[in-house]
Coordinates of C-alpha atoms and ligand atoms in Angstrom, one line a residue:
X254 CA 0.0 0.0 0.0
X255 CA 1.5 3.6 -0.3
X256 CA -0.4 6.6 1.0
X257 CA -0.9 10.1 -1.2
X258 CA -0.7 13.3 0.8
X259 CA -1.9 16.3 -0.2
X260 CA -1.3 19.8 1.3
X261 CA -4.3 20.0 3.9
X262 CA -4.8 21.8 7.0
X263 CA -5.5 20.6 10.9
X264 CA -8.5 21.4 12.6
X265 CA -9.6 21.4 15.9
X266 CA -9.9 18.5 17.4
X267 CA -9.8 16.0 20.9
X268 CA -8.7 12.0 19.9
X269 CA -7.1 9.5 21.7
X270 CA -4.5 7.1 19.7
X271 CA -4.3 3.4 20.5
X272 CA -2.5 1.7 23.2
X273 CA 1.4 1.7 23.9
X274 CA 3.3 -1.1 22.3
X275 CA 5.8 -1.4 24.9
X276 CA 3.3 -2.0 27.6
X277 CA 0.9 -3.8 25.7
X278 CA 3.9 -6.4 24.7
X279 CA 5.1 -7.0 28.4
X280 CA 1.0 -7.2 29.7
X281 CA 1.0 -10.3 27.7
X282 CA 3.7 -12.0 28.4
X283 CA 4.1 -10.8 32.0
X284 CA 0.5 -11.9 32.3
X285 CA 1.2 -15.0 30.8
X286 CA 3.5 -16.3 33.4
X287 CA 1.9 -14.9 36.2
X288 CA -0.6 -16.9 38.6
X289 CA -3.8 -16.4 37.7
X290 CA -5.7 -14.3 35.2
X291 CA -4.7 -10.6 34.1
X292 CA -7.3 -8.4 32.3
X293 CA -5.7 -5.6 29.9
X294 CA -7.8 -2.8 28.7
X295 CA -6.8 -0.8 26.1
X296 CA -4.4 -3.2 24.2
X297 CA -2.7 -2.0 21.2
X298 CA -4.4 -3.9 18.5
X299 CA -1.4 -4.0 16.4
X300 CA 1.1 -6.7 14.0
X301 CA 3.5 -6.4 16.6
X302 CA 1.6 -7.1 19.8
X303 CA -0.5 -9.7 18.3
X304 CA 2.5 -11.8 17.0
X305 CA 3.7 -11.6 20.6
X306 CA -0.1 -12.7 22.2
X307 CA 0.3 -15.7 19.2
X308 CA 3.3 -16.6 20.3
X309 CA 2.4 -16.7 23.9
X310 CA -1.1 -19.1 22.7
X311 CA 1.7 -21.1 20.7
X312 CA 3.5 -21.6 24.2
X313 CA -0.1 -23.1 25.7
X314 CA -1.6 -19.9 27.6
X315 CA -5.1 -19.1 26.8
X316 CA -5.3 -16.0 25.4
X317 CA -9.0 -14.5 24.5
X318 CA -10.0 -10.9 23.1
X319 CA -13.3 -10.1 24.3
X320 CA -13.0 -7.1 22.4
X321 CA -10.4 -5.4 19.7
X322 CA -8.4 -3.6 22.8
X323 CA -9.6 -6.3 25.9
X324 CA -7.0 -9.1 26.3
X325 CA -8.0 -11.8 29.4
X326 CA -4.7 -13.8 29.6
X327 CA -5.0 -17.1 31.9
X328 CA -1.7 -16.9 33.5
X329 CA 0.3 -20.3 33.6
X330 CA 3.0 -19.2 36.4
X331 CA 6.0 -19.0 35.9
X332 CA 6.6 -22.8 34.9
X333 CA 3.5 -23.3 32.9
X334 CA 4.9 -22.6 29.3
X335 CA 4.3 -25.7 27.2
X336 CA 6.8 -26.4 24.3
X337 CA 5.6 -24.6 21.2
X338 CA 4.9 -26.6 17.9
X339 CA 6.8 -24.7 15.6
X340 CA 9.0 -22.1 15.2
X341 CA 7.5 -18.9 16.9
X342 CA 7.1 -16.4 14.1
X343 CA 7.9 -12.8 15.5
X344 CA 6.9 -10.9 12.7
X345 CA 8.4 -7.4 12.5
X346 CA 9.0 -7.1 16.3
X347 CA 12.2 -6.6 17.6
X348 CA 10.6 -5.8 21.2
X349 CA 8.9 -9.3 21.0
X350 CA 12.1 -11.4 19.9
X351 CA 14.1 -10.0 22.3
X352 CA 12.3 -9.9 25.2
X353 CA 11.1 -13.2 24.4
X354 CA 14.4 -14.6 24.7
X355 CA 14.8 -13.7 28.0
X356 CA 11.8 -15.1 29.0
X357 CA 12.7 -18.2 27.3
X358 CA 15.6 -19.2 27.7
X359 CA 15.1 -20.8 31.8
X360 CA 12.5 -22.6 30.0
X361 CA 13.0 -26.4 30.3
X362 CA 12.4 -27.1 26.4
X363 CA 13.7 -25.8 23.3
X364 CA 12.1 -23.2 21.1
X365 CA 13.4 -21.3 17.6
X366 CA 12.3 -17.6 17.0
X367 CA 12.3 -15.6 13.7
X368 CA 11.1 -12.7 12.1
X369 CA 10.3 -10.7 8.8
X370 CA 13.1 -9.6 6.7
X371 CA 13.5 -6.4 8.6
X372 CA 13.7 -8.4 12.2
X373 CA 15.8 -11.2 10.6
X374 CA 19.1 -8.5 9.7
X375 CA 18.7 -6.9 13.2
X376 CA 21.7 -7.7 16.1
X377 CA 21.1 -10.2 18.6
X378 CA 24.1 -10.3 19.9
X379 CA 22.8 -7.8 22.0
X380 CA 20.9 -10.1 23.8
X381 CA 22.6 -13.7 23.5
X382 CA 25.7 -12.3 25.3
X383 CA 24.6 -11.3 28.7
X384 CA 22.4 -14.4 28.5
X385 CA 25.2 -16.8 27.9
X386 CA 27.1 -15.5 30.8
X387 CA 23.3 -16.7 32.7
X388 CA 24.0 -19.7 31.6
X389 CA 21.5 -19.9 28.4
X390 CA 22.9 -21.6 25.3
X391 CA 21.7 -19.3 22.4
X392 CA 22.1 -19.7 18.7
X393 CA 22.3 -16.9 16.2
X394 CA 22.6 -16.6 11.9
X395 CA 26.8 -16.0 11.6
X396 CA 26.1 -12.7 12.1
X397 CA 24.5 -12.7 15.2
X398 CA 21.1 -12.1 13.8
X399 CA 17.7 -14.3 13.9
X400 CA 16.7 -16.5 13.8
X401 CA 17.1 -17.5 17.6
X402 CA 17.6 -20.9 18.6
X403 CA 17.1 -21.4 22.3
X404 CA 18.3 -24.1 24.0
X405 CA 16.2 -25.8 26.9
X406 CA 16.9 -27.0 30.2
X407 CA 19.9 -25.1 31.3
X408 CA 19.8 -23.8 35.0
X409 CA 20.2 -20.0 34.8
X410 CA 22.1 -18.1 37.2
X411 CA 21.7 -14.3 38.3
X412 CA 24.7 -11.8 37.1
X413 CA 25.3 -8.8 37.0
X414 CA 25.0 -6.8 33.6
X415 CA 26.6 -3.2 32.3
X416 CA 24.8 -2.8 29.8
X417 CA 27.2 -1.3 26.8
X418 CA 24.1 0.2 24.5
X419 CA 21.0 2.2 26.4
X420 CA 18.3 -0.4 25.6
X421 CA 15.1 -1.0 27.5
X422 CA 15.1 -4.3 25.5
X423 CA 18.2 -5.8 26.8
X424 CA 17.8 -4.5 30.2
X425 CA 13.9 -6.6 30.3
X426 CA 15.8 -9.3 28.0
X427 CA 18.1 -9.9 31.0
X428 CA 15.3 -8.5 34.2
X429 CA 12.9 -11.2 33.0
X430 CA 15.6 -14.1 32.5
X431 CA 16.1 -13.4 35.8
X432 CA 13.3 -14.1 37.1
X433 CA 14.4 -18.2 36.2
X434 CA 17.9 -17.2 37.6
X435 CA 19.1 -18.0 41.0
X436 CA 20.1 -14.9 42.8
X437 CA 20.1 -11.8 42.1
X438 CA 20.1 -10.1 38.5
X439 CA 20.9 -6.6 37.9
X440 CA 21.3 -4.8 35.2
X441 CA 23.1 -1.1 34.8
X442 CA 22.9 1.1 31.7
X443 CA 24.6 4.3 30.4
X444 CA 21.6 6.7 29.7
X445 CA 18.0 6.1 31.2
X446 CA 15.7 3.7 29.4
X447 CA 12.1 3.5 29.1
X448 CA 10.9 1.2 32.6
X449 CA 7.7 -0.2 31.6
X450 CA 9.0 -3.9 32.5
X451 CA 10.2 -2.7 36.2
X452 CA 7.2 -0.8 36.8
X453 CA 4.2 -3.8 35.2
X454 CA 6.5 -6.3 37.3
X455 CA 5.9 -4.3 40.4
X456 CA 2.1 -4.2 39.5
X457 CA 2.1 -7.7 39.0
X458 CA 3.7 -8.2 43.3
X459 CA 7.3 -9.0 42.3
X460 CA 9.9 -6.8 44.0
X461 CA 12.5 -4.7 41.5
X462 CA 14.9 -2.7 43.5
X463 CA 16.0 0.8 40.8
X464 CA 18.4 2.9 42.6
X465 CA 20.0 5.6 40.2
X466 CA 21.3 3.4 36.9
X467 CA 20.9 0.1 38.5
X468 CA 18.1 -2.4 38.0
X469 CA 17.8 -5.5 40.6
X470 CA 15.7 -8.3 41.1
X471 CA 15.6 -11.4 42.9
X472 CA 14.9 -14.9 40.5
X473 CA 11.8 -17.2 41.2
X474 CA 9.8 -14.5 42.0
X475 CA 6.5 -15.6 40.3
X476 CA 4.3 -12.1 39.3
X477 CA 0.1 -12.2 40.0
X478 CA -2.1 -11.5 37.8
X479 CA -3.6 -8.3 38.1
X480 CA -5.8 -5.6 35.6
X481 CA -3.7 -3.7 33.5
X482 CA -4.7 0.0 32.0
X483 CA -2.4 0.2 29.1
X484 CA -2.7 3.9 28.4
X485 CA -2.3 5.7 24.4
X486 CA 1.2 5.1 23.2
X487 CA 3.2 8.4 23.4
X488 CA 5.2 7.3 20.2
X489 CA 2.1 7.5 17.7
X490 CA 1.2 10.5 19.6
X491 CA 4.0 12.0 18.4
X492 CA 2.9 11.9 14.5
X493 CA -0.3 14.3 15.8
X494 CA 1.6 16.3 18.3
X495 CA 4.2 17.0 15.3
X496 CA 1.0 17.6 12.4
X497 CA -0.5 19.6 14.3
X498 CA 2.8 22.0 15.4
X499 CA 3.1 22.0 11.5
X500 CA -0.4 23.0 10.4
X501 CA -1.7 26.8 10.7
X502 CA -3.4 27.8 13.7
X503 CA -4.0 24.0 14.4
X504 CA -5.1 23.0 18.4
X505 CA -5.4 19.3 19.5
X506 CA -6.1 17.6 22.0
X507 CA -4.4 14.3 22.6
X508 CA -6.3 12.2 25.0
X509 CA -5.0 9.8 27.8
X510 CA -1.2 9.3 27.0
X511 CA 1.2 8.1 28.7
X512 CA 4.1 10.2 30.2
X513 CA 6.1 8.2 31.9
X514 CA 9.6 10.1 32.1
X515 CA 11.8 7.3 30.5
X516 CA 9.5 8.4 27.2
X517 CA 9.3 12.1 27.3
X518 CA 12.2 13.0 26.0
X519 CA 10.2 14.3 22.4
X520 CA 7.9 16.7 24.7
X521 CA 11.8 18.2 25.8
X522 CA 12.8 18.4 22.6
X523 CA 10.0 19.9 20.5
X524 CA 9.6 22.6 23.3
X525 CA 13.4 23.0 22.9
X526 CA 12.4 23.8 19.1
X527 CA 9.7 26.3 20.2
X528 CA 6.7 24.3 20.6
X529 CA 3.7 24.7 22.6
X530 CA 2.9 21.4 24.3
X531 CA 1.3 21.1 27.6
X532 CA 0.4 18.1 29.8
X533 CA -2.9 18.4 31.2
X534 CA -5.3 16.0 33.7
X535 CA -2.2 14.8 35.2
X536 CA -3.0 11.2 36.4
X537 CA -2.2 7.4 36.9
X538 CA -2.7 4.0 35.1
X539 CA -1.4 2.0 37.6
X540 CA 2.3 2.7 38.2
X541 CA 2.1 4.4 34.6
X542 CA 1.7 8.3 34.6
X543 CA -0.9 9.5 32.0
X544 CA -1.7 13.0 30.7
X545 CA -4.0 14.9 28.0
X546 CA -1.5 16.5 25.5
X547 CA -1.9 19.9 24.3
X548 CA -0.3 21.4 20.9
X549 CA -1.3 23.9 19.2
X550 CA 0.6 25.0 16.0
X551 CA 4.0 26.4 17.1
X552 CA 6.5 28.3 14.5
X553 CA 9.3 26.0 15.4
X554 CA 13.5 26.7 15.0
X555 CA 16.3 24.3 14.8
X556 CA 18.1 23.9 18.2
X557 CA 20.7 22.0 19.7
X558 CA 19.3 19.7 22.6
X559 CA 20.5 17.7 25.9
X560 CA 22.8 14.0 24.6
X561 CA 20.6 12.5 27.5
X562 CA 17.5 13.0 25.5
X563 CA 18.5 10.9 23.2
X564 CA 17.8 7.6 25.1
X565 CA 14.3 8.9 26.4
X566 CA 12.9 10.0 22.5
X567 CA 14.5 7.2 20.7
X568 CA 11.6 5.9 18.9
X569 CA 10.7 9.5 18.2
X570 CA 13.6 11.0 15.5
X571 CA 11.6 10.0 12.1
X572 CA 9.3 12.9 13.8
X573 CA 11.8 14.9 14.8
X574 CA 13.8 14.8 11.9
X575 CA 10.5 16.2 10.0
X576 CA 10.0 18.7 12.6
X577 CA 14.0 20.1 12.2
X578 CA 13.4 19.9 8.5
X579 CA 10.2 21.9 8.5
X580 CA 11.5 24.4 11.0
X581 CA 13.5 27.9 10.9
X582 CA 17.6 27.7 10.9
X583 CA 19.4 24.1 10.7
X584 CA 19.8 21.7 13.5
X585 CA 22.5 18.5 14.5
X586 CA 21.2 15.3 15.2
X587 CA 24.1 13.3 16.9
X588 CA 24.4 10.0 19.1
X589 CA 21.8 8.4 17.1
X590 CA 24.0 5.2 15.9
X591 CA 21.0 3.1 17.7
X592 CA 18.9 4.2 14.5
X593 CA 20.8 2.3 12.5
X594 CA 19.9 -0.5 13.5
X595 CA 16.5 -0.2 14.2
X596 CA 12.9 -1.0 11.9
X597 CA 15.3 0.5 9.2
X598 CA 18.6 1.9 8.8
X599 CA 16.3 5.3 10.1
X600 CA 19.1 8.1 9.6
X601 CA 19.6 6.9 5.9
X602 CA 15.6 6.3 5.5
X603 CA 15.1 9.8 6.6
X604 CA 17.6 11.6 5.0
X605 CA 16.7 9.6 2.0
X606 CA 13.0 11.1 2.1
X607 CA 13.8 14.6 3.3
X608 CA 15.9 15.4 0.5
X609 CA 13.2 14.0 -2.0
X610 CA 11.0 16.4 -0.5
X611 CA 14.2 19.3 -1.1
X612 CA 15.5 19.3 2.6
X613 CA 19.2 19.9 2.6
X614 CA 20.4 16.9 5.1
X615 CA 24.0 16.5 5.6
X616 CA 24.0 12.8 6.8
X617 CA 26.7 11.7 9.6
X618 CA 27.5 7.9 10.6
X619 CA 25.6 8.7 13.8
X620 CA 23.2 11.1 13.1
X621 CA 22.4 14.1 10.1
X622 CA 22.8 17.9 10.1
X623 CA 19.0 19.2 8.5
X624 CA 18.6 22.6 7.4
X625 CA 15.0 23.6 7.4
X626 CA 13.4 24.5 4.6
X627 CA 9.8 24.1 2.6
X628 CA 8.9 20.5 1.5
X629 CA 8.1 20.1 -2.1
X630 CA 6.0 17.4 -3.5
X631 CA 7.6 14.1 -4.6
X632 CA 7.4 10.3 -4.2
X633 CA 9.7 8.8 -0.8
X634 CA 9.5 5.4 0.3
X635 CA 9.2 4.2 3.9
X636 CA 11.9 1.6 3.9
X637 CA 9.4 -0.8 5.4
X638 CA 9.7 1.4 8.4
X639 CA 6.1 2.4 10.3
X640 CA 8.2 5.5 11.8
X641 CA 9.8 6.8 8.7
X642 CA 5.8 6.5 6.6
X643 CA 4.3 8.5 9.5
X644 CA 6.7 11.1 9.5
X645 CA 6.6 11.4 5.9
X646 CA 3.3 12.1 5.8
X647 CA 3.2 14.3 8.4
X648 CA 5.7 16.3 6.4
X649 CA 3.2 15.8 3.5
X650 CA 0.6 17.8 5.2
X651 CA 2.4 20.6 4.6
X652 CA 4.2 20.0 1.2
X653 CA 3.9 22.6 -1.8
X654 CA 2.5 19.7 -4.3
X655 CA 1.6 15.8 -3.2
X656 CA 3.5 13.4 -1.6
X657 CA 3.4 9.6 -2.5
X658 CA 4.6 7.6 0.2
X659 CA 5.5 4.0 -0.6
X660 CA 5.1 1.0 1.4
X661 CA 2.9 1.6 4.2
X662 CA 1.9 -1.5 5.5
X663 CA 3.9 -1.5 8.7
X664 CA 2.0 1.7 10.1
X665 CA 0.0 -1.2 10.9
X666 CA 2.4 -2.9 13.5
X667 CA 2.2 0.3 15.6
X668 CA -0.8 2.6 14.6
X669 CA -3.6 0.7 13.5
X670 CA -5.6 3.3 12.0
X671 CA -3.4 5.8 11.6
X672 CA -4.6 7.3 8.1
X673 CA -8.2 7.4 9.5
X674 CA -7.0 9.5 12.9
X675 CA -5.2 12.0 10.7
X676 CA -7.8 12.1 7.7
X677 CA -10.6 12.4 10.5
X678 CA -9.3 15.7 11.7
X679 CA -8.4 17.1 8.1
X680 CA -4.9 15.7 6.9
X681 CA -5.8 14.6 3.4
X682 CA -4.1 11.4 3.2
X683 CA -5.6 8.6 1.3
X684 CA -4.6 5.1 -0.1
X685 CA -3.0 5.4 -3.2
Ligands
S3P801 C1 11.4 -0.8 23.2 C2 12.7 -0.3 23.4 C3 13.4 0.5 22.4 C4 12.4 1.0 21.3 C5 11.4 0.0 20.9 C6 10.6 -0.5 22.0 C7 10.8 -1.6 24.3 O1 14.4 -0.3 21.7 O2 13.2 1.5 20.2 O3 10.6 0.5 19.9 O4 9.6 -1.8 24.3 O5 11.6 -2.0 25.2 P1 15.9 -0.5 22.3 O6 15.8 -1.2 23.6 O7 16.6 -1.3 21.2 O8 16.4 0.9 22.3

């Protein structure tokens, strides 16, 4: 599918966007080897979440959805997985394969997992090396990529990690190995990481100790099952926030969000760029802080912002980069090398697109300098990234001619029904 963008303006509006896809991954598989039965409300109906809730079935938890965003997970404990079938089939997730392997390899059988073409050239190495040192026994493609072959039956022992890359995914790769592990597990990492696993795990009764950079836990700890309020995912919140700081006189209303601090690093940034965003209805979902987000259209400048950021916004630079490009004076992405490596290579995606659309980008090995400009029209393709196609059409919105986006299938692993959000509050983007 591609979509075709055509130079439309933002109205006024109040919408919620679906469910965060880092919670909604570790509800089900947290709830999975809990005791007992967790409810989740407000489950991000997407690819990637579902492959993880399929893969979870294939491992012998029942796993209904009473509705498209209700998920009632009968929780097998923490020794109730069953050996799958097959091969567990990932899809595009790099969340779900690597946390996933943590979770499976104290398992006492076997079990292989792959993924799309995207997932099967991402590093695992990542992953399989602190686990080794647990005592897992984890097979990679020579070049350290899927698919995973995980050995079963080896007794896993607690370590310590320091972490070399800032990854939430490695972090709850080893946090929830350890939980099969004797002792103590703990992980440290160089830059703040999202927390979603330490904070659902203390929701679901098992004790995480997090003093400044350091992550502990204590193995055989088996979590309850408990309701979980997965609130909207900040991430595709950040394709409206950025739409709407784009569009003339624009002011929406972004409903129910979460806020949690290891995500806001985008809110820091735009505002760094001139943007007016404000957190309203401050409240809780759980352990999870939630807010209604406030933009209205902001006449944004390139500016230099905090390193630190970097790790708290990561899933957020497709948007950015579209918000440098459309904004006054030039800014310098740097310390991005993680964005290599992620749905796509996302610096060369974006640069890629950008200068389709007659941005000047100067690209670097671990980031790209943009000098704002106008966006013409022009035809850019997605890389098979859900990111760069939102971004790109976002960007679209405010293009002198149309913009044909190609490939824009994956939106769906992350925003379900993207183009109809956008399109309902006057961004004319169709299917092409
Ligand atoms: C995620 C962590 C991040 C992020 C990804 C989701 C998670 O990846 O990019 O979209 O849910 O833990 P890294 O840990 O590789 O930075």
């Amino acid at each position: 599918m591609d979509f075709l963008v055509t130079p439309s303006r933002l109205r006024d509006a109040v919408i919620t966007v679906p469910g965060d896809k880092s919670i909604s991954h570790r509800a089900v598989m947290l709830g999975a080897v809990s005791r007992g039965r967790s409810e989740v409300r407000g489950f991000l109906n997407g690819d990637d979440c579902l492959a993880t809730a399929d893969a979870m079935r294939a491992l012998g938890v029942e796993i209904r959805m009473p509705s498209a965003t209700d998920v009632v997970i009968e929780g097998v404990g923490l020794h109730g997985l069953q050996p799958p079938a097959g091969d567990l089939d990932l899809g595009n997730s790099g969340t779900a394969m690597r946390l996933m392997a943590g979770l499976l390899a104290g398992q006492r059988f076997a079990t292989t997992l792959r993924g799309d073409e995207s997932l099967n050239g991402r590093p695992m190495g990542r992953i399989v090396t602190p686990l080794t040192r647990m005592g897992a026994a984890i097979e990679t493609d020579c070049d350290g990529t899927p698919p995973l072959q995980i050995a079963g039956g080896l007794a896993l022992r607690g370590i310590h990690y320091d972490m070399p890359v800032a990854s939430a995914q490695v972090k709850s790769a080893v946090l929830l190995a350890g939980l099969y592990a004797s002792g103590e597990t703990s992980v440290s990492e160089p830059a703040v990481t999202r927390d979603h696993t330490e904070r659902m795990l203390r929701s679901l009764d098992v004790t995480v100790a997090s003093s400044a950079s350091v992550v502990t836990l204590t193995g055989g700890q088996e979590p309850r099952g408990a309701v979980i309020e997965v609130p909207g995912d900040l991430s595709s919140a950040t394709f409206l926030m950025l739409g709407t700081l784009l569009s003339q006189d624009a002011d929406v209303l972004v409903k129910t969000v979460g806020v949690n601090p290891t995500r806001t690093g985008v809110i820091d940034i735009l505002r760094g760029m001139g943007a007016d965003i404000r957190l309203e209805n401050a409240r809780r979902f759980g352990d999870e802080p939630v807010a209604d987000i406030r933009v209205r259209a902001s006449r944004l400048r390139g500016a230099a912002f905090d390193p630190a950021l970097v790790s708290l916004a990561i899933d957020e630079f497709p948007a950015l980069f579209v918000a440098a490009a459309a904004a006054e004076g030039t800014t310098t992405f740097s310390g991005l090398a993680e964005l290599r490596v992620k749905e796509s290579d996302r610096i060369a995606a974006l640069a890629d697109g950008l200068r389709r659309l007659g941005i000047s980008v100067a690209e670097t090995a671990d980031g790209a300098t943009v000098h704002g400009g106008r966006f013409t029209g022009g035809e850019v393709d997605s890389s098979h990234d859900h990111r760069v196609a939102m971004a790109l059409a976002m960007a679209g919105t405010v293009a002198d001619g149309e913009v044909l986006i190609r490939d824009v299938d994956n939106v769906a692993t992350s925003f379900p029904g993207f183009r109809e959000c956008v399109a309902g509050i006057g961004a004319d983007v169709r299917l092409a």
